[in-house]
Tab-separated table of C-alpha atoms and ligand atoms in Angstrom:
chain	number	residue	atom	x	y	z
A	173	UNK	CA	-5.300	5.114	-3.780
A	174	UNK	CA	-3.403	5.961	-1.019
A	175	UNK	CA	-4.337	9.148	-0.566
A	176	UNK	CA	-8.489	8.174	-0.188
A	177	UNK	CA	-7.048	7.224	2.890
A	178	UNK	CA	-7.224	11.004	4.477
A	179	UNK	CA	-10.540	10.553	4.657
A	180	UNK	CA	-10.506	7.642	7.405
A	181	UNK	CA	-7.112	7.010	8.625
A	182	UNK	CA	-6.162	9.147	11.971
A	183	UNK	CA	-4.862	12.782	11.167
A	184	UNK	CA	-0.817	12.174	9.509
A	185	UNK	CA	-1.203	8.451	8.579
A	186	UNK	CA	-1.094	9.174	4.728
A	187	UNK	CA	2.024	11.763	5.093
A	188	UNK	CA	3.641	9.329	7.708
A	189	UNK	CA	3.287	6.271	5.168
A	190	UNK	CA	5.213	8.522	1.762
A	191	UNK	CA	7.907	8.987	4.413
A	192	UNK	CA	8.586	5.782	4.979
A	193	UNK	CA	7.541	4.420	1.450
A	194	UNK	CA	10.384	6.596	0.133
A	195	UNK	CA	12.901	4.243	2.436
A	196	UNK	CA	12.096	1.486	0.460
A	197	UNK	CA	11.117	2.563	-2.880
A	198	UNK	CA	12.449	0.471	-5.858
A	199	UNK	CA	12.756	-3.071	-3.649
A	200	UNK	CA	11.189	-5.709	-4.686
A	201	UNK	CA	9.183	-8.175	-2.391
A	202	UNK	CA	6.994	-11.502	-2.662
A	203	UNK	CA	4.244	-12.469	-0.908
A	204	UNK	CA	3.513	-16.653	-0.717
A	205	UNK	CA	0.017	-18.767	0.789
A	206	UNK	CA	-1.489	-21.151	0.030
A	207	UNK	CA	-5.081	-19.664	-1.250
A	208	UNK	CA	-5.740	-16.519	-3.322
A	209	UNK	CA	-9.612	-16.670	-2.126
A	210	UNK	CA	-11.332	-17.181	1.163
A	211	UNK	CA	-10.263	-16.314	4.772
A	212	UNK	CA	-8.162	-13.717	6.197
A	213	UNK	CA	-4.711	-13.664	5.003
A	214	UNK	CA	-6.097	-13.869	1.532
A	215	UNK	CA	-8.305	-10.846	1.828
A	216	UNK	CA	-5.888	-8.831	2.990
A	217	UNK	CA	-2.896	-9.216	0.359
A	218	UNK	CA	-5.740	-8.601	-1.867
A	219	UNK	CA	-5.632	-4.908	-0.318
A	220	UNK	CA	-2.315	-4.327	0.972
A	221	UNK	CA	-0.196	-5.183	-2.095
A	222	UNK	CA	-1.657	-2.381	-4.341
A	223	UNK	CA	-0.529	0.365	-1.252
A	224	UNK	CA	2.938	-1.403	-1.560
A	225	UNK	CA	2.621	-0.707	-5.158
A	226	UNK	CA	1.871	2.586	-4.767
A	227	UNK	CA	4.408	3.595	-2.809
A	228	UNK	CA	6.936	1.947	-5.301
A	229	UNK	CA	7.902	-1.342	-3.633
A	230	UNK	CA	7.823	-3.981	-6.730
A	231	UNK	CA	5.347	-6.583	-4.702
A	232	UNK	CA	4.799	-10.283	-6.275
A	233	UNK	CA	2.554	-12.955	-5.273
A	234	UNK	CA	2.549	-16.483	-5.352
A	235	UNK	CA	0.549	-19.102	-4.232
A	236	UNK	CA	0.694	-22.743	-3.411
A	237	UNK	CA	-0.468	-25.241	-4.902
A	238	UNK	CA	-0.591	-29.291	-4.044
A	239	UNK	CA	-2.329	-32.480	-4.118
A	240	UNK	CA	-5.368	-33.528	-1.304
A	241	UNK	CA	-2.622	-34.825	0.720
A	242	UNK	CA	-0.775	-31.785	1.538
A	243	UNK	CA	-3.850	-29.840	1.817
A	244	UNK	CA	-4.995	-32.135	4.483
A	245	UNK	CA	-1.806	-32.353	6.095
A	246	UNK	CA	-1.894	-28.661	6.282
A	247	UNK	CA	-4.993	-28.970	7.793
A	248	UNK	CA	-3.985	-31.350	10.283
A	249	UNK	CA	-0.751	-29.136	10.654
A	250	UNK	CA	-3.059	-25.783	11.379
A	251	UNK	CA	-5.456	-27.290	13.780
A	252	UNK	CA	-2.390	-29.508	15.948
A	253	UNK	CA	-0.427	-25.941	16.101
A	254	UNK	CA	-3.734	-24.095	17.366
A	255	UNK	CA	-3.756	-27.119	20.385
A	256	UNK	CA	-6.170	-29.942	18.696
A	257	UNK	CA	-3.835	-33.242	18.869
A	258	UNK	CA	-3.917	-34.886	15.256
A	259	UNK	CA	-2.316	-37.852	13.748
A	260	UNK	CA	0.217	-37.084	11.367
A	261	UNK	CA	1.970	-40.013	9.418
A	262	UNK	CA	5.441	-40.052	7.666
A	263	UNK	CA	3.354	-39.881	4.528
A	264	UNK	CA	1.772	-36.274	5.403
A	265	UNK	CA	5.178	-35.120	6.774
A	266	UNK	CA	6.776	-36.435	3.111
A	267	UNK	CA	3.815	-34.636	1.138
A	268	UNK	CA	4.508	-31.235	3.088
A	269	UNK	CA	8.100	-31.111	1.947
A	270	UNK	CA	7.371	-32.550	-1.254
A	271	UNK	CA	4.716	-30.398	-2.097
A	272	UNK	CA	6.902	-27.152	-0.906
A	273	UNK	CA	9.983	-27.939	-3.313
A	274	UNK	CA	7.449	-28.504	-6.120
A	275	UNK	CA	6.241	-25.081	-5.774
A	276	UNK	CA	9.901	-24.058	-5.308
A	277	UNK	CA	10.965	-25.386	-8.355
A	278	UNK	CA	7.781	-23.735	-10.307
A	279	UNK	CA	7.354	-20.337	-8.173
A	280	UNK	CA	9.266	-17.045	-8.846
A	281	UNK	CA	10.691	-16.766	-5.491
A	282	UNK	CA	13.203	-13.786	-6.373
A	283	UNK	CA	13.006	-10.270	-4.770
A	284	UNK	CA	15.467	-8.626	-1.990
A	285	UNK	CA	12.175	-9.730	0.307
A	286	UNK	CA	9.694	-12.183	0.722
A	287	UNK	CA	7.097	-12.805	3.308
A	288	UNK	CA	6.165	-16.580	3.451
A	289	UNK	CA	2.657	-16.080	5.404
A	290	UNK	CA	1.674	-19.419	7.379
A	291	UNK	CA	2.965	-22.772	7.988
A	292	UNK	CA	2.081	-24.002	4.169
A	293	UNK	CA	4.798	-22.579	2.328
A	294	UNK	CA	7.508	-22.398	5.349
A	295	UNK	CA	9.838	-25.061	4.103
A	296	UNK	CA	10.258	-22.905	0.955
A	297	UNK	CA	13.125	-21.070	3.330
A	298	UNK	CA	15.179	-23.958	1.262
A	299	UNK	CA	14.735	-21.829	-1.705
A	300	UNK	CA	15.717	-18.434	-0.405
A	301	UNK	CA	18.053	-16.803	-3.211
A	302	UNK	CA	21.578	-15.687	-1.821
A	303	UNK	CA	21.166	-12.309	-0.310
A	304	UNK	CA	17.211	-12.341	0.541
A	305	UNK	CA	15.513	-11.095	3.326
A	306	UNK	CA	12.620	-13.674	4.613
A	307	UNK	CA	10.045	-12.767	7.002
A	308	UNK	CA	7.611	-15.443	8.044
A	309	UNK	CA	4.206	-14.214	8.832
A	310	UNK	CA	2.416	-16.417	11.053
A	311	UNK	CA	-1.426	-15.493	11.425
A	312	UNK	CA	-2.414	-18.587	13.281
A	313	UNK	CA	-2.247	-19.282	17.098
A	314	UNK	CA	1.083	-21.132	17.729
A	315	UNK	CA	1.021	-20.076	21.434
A	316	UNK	CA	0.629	-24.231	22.372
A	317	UNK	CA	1.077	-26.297	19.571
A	318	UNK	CA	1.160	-29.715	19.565
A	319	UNK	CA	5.082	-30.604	20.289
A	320	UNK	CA	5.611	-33.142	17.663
A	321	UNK	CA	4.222	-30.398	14.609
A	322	UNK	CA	6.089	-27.407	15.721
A	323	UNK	CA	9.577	-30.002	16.509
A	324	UNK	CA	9.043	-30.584	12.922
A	325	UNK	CA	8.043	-26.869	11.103
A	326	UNK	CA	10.821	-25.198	13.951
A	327	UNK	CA	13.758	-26.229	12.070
A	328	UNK	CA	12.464	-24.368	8.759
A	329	UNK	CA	11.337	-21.328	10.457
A	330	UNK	CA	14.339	-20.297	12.351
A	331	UNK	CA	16.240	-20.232	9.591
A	332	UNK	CA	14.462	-16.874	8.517
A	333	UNK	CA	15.429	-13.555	9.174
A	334	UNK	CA	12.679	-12.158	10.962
A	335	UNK	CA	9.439	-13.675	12.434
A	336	UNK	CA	5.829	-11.663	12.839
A	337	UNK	CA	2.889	-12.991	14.917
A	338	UNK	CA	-0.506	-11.559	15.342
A	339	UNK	CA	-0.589	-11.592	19.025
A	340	UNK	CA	2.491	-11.170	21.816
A	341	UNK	CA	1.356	-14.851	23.168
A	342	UNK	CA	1.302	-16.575	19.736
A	343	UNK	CA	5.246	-15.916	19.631
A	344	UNK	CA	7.620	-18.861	20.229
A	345	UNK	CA	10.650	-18.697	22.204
A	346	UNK	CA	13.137	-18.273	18.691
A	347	UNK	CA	16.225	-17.886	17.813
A	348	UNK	CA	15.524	-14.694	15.407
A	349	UNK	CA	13.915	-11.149	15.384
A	350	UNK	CA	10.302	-11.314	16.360
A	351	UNK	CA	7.453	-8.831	15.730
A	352	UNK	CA	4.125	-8.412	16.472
A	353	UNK	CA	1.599	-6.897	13.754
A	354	UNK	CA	-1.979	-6.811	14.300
A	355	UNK	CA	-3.782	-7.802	10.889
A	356	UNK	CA	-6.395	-4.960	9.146
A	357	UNK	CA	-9.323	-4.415	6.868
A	358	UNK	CA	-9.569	-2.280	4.367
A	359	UNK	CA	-12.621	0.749	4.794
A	360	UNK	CA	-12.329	1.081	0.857
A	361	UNK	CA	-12.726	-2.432	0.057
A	362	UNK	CA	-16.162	-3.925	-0.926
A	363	UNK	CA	-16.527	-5.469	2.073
A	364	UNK	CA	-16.321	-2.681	3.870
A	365	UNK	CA	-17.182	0.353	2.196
A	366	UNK	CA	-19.932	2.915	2.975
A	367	UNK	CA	-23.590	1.058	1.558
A	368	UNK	CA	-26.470	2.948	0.716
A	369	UNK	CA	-29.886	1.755	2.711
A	370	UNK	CA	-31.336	0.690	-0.262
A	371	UNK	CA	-28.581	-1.440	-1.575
A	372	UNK	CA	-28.904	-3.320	1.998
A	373	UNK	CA	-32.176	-3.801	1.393
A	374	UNK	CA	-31.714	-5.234	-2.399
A	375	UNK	CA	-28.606	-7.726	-0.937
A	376	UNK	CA	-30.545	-9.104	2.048
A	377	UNK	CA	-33.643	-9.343	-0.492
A	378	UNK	CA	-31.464	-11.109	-2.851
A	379	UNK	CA	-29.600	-13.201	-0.125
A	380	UNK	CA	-33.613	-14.406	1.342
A	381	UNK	CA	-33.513	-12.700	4.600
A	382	UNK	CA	-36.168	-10.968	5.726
A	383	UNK	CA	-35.493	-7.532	7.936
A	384	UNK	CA	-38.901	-7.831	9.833
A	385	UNK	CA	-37.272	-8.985	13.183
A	386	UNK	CA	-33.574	-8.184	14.685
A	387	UNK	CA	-30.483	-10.122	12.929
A	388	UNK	CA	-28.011	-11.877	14.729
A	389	UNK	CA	-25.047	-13.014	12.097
A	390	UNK	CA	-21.829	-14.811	12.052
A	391	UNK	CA	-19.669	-14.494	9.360
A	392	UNK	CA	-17.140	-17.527	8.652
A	393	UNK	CA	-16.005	-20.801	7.693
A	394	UNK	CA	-17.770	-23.364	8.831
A	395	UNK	CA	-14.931	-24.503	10.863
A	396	UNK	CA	-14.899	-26.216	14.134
A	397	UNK	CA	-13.034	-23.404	16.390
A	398	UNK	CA	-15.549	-20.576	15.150
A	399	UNK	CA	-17.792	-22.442	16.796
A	400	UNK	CA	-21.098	-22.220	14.938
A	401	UNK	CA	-22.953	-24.793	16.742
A	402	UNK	CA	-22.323	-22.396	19.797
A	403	UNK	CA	-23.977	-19.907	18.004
A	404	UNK	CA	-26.814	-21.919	17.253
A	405	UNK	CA	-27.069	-23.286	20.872
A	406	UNK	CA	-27.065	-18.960	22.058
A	407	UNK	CA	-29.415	-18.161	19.554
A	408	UNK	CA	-31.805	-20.497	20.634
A	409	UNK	CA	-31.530	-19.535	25.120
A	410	UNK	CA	-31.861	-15.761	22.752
A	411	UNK	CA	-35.193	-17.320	21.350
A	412	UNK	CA	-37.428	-17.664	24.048
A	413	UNK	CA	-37.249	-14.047	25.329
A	414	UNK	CA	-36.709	-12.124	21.850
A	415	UNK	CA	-37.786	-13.011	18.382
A	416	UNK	CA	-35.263	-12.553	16.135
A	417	UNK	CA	-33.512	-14.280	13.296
A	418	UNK	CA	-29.987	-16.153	13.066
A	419	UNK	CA	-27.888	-15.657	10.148
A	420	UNK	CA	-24.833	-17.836	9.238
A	421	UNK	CA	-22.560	-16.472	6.555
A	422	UNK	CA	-19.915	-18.956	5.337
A	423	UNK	CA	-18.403	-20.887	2.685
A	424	UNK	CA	-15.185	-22.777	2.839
A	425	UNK	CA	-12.014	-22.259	1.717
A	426	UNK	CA	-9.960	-23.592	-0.929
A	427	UNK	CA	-7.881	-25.131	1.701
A	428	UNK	CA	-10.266	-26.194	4.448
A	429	UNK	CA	-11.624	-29.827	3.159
A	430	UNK	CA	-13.029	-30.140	6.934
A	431	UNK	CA	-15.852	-27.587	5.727
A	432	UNK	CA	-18.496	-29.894	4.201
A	433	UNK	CA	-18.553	-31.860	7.843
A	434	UNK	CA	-18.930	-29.206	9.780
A	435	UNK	CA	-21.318	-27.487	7.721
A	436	UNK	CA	-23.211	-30.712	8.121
A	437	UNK	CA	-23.360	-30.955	11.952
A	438	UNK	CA	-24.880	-26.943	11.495
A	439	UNK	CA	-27.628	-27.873	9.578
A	440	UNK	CA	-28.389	-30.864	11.662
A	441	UNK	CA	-28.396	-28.739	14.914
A	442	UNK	CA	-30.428	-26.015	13.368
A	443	UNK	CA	-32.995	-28.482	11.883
A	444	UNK	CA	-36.087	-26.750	10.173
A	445	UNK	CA	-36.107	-23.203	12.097
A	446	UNK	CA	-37.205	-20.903	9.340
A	447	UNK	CA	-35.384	-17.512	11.493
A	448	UNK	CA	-32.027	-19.500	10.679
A	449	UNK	CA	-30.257	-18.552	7.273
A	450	UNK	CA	-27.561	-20.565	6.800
A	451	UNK	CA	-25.792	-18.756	3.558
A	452	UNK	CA	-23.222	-20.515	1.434
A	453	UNK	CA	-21.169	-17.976	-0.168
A	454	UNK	CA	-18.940	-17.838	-2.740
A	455	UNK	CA	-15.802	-16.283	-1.860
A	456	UNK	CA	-16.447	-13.703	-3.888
A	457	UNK	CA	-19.321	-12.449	-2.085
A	458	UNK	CA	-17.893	-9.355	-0.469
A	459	UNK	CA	-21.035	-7.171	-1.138
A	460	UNK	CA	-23.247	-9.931	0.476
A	461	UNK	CA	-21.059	-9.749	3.607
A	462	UNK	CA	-20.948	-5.846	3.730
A	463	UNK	CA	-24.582	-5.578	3.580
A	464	UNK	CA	-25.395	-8.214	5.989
A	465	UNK	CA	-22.808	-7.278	8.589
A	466	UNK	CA	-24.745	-3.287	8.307
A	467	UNK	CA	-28.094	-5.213	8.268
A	468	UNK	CA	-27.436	-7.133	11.820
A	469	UNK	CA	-28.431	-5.788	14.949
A	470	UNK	CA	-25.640	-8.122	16.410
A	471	UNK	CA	-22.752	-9.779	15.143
A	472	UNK	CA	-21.178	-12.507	17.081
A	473	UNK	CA	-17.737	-14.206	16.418
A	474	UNK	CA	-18.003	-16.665	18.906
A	475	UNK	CA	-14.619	-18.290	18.480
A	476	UNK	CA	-13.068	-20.991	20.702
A	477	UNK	CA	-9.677	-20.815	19.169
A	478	UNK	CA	-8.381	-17.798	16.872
A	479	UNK	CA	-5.849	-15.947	14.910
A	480	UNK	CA	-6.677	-12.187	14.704
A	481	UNK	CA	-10.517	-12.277	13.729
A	482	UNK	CA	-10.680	-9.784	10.855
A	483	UNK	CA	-14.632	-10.482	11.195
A	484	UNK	CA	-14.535	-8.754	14.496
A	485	UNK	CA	-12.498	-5.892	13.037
A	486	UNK	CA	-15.074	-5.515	9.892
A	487	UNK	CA	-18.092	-5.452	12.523
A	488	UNK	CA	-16.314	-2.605	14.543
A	489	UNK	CA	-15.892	-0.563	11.521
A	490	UNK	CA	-19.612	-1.116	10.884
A	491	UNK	CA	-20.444	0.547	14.316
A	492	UNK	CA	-22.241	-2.683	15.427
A	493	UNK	CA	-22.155	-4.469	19.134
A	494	UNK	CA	-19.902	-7.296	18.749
A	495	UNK	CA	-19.935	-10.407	21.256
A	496	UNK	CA	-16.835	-13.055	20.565
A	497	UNK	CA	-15.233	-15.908	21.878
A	498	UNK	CA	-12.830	-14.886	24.974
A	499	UNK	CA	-9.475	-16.119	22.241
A	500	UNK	CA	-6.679	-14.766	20.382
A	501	UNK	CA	-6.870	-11.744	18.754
A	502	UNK	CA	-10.538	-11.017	19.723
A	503	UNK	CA	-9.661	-10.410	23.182
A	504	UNK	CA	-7.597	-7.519	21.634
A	505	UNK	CA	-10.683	-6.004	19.573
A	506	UNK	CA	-13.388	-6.470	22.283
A	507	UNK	CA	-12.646	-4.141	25.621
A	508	UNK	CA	-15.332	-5.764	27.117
A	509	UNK	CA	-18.868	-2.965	27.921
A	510	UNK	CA	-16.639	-0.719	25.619
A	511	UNK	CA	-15.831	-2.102	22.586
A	512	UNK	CA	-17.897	-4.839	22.968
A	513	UNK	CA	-18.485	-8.252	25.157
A	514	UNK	CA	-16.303	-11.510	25.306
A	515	UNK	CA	-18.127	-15.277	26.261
A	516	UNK	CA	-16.971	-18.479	27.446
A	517	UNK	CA	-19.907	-20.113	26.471
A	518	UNK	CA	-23.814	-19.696	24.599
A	519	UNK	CA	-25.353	-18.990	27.319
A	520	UNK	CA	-22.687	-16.230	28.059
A	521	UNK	CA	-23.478	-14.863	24.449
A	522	UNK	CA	-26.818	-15.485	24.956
A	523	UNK	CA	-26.793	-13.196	27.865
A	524	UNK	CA	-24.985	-10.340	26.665
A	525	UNK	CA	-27.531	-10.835	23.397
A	526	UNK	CA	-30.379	-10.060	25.343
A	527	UNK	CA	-29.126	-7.388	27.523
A	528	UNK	CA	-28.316	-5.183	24.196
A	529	UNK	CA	-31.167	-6.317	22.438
A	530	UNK	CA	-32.911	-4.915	26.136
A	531	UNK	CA	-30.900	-1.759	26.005
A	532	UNK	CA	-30.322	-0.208	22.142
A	533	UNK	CA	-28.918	2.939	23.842
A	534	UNK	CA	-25.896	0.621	25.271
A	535	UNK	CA	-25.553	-1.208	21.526
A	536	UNK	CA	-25.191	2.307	20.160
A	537	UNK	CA	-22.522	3.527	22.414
A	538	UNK	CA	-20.395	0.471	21.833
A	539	UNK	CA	-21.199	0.767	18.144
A	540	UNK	CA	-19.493	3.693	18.426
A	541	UNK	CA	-16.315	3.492	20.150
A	542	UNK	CA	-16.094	0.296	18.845
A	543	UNK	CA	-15.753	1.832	15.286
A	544	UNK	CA	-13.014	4.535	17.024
A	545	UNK	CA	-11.337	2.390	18.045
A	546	UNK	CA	-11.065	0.252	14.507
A	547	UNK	CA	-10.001	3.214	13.265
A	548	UNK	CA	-6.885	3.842	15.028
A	549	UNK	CA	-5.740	0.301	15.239
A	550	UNK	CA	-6.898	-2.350	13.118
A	551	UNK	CA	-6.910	-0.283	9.672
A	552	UNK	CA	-5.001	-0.962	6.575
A	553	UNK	CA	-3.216	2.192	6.767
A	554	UNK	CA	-1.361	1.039	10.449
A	555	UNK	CA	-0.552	-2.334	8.813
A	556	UNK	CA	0.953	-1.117	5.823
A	557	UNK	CA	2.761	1.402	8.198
A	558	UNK	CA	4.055	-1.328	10.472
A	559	UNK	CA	5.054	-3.598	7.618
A	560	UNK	CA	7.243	-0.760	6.273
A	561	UNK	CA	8.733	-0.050	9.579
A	562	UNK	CA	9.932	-3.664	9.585
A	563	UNK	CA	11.746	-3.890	5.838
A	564	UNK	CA	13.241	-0.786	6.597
A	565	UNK	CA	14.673	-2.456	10.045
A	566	UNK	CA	15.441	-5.587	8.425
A	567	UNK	CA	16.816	-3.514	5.915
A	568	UNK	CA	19.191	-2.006	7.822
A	569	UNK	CA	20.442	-4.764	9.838
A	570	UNK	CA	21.222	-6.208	7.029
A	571	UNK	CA	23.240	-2.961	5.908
A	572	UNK	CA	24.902	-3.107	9.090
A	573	UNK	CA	26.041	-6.789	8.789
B	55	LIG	N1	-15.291	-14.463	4.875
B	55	LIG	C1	-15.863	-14.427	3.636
B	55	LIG	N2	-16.781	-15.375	3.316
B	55	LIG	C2	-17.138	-16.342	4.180
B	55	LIG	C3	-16.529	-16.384	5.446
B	55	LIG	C4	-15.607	-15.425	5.770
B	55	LIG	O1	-15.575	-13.557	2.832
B	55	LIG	O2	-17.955	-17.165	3.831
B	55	LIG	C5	-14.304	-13.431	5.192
B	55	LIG	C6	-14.599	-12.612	6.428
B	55	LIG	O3	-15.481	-11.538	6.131
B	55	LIG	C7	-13.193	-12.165	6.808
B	55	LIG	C8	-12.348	-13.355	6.422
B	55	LIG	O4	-13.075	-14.056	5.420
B	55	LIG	O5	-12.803	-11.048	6.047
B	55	LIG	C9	-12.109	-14.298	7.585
B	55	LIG	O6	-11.073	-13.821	8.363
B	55	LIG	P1	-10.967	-14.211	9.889
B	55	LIG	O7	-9.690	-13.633	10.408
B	55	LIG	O8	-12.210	-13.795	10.610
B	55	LIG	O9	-10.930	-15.796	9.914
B	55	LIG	P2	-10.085	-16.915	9.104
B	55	LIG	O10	-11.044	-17.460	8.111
B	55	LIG	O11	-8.892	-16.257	8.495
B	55	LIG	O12	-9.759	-17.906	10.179
């Protein structure tokens, strides 16, 4: 409900948001991805298309769905666009356009507007109805793609009407409209609601970690640009001046068939350290995160490549020190010594680890601006807000011919 929102959202936000939900009340709009479970994009249409509902936009949303080709090709697509070169045969290229007028033909794709989030559904532009508004939502890092990928996805996506990226430098140079829109979490979700200290306690029970020693935790798929091995490698420098215990929270995502690997090469650098939890969770597992995230003393997201980072964002709004990889969108959540600290490296987390774990009155100050500063820009309420503002553009332009 949007008006539980009072409670967390700067002063105005839930008065500002009727205003501007009366603009568009009545239009209909559908979302498309290509998972309804695990990682970011998914978690948040989870949250946002209920507010939409609310304010009486008619909100829809499909997903993809397509063989092991396409989902590897998609893969292959995500990680050449974020700047890892891949191999990509005619075959792949024919299975991504196959795949998207399949769910063309089988999706309800009607609705004055649809956002298309990703590079997954993007050729389905083809199967815009006369008179639509399409906004592609891109949540990855396009910022240096690999030419050959983008040469190819380019044609579909300029023929939208509007573009949004998570970050100014993920933006293309494009012949259309572009906007940028930070993601958000949601205070009131499970993930991220208030937790009572016993409840912690029963989770991290329940989950097998102990809470005799300080936690260090990384939430997310076990995919190569988070980085985990990096984590490992910090943990252990953290090790030999502080005992404390490492816990990995991940599970993989319908779409990420690279998971099981790199999950693999984790266990194999952690070996038999019994302070390491590595925790395979079902997407479903929001409580588990919640708790774990306001169990750790430290929560790294030690990225070498990424989108947005909604992990950073939930660890913020937990009033916990955060230390991340110096990429994408984390650079935008972590004012480093205020927020919290950005690496290059494990021994750069390591580092900053042991100078908080050295100084709890420093973790506690960051802790708390960092969870200010959540609150003003990376809650649901400004995305929702945002989003509005840019049907109601779009809206008019298209009023205005
Ligand atoms: N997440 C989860 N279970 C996991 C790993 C991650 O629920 O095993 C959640 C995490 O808490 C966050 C989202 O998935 O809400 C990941 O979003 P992020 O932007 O950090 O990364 P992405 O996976 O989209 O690259």
């Amino acid at each position: 409900m949007l008006e539980n929102y009072r409670d967390v959202a700067p002063q105005g936000t839930v008065e500002l948001l009727r205003q501007l939900g009366r603009r568009v009340e009545g239009k209909s709009m559908v979302h498309v991805n290509s998972t309804r479970y695990g990682g970011g994009v998914a978690e948040m249409l989870h949250r946002l298309l209920p507010l939409f509902e609310e304010l009486g936009v008619k909100v829809r949303w499909e997903v993809m769905t397509g063989s092991d080709l396409f989902y590897r090709t998609t893969k292959s697509f995500h990680n050449a666009l974020q700047g890892t070169r891949q191999r990509i045969t005619p075959e792949m290229y024919d299975a991504f356009i196959e795949c998207n007028c399949d769910n063309a033909k089988r999706m309800n794709l009607d609705g004055e507007f649809a956002m298309i989030h990703d590079p997954q559904p993007a050729a389905l532009i083809d199967a815009r109805p006369h008179g639509a508004t399409w906004i592609w939502r891109c949540h990855i890092d396009v910022s240096t793609p690999q030419h050959s990928v983008w040469q190819f996805l380019r044609p579909f996506v300029i023929r939208y009407d509007a573009a949004v990226f998570s970050l100014p430098k993920f933006s293309q140079r494009l012949p259309l409209p572009q906007f940028l829109v930070y993601p958000s979490i949601d205070p009131f979700s499970e993930k991220n609601c208030e937790l009572e200290p016993d409840e912690i306690d029963r989770v991290l029970q329940r989950v097998g970690v102990p809470r005799d020693k300080p936690i260090l935790l990384q939430v997310s798929r076990f995919d190569r640009f988070k980085d985990p091995v990096g984590v490992v490698a910090a943990y252990r420098l953290v090790k030999k001046s502080h005992d404390c215990r490492l816990v990995l929270a991940g599970g993989t995502a319908t779409d990420d068939p690279e998971g099981a690997e790199m999950l693999a090469e984790v266990q194999e650098a952690v070996g038999s350290d019994p302070d390491v939890h590595i925790l395979l969770l079902p997407p479903t597992a929001n409580l588990e995160i919640n708790a774990l995230q306001r169990a750790a003393t430290i929560i790294y997201q030690k990225s070498t490549r990424e989108g947005f980072g909604l992990t950073v964002a939930e660890a913020l709004w937990k009033g916990k020190p955060v230390i991340g990889g110096e990429t994408g969108g984390i650079t935008v959540q972590l004012i480093p010594g205020v927020t919290g600290f950005t690496v290059n490296s494990p021994e750069g987390a390591a580092f900053y680890t042991r100078r908080l774990l050295n100084e709890p009155e420093l973790m506690a100050v960051l802790g708390r601006q960092g969870k200010e500063y959540a609150r003003h820009r990376f809650l649901i309420t400004r995305h929702l807000q945002e989003y509005l503002g840019l049907l109601i553009y779009l809206q008019q332009r298209v009023r205005n011919g």
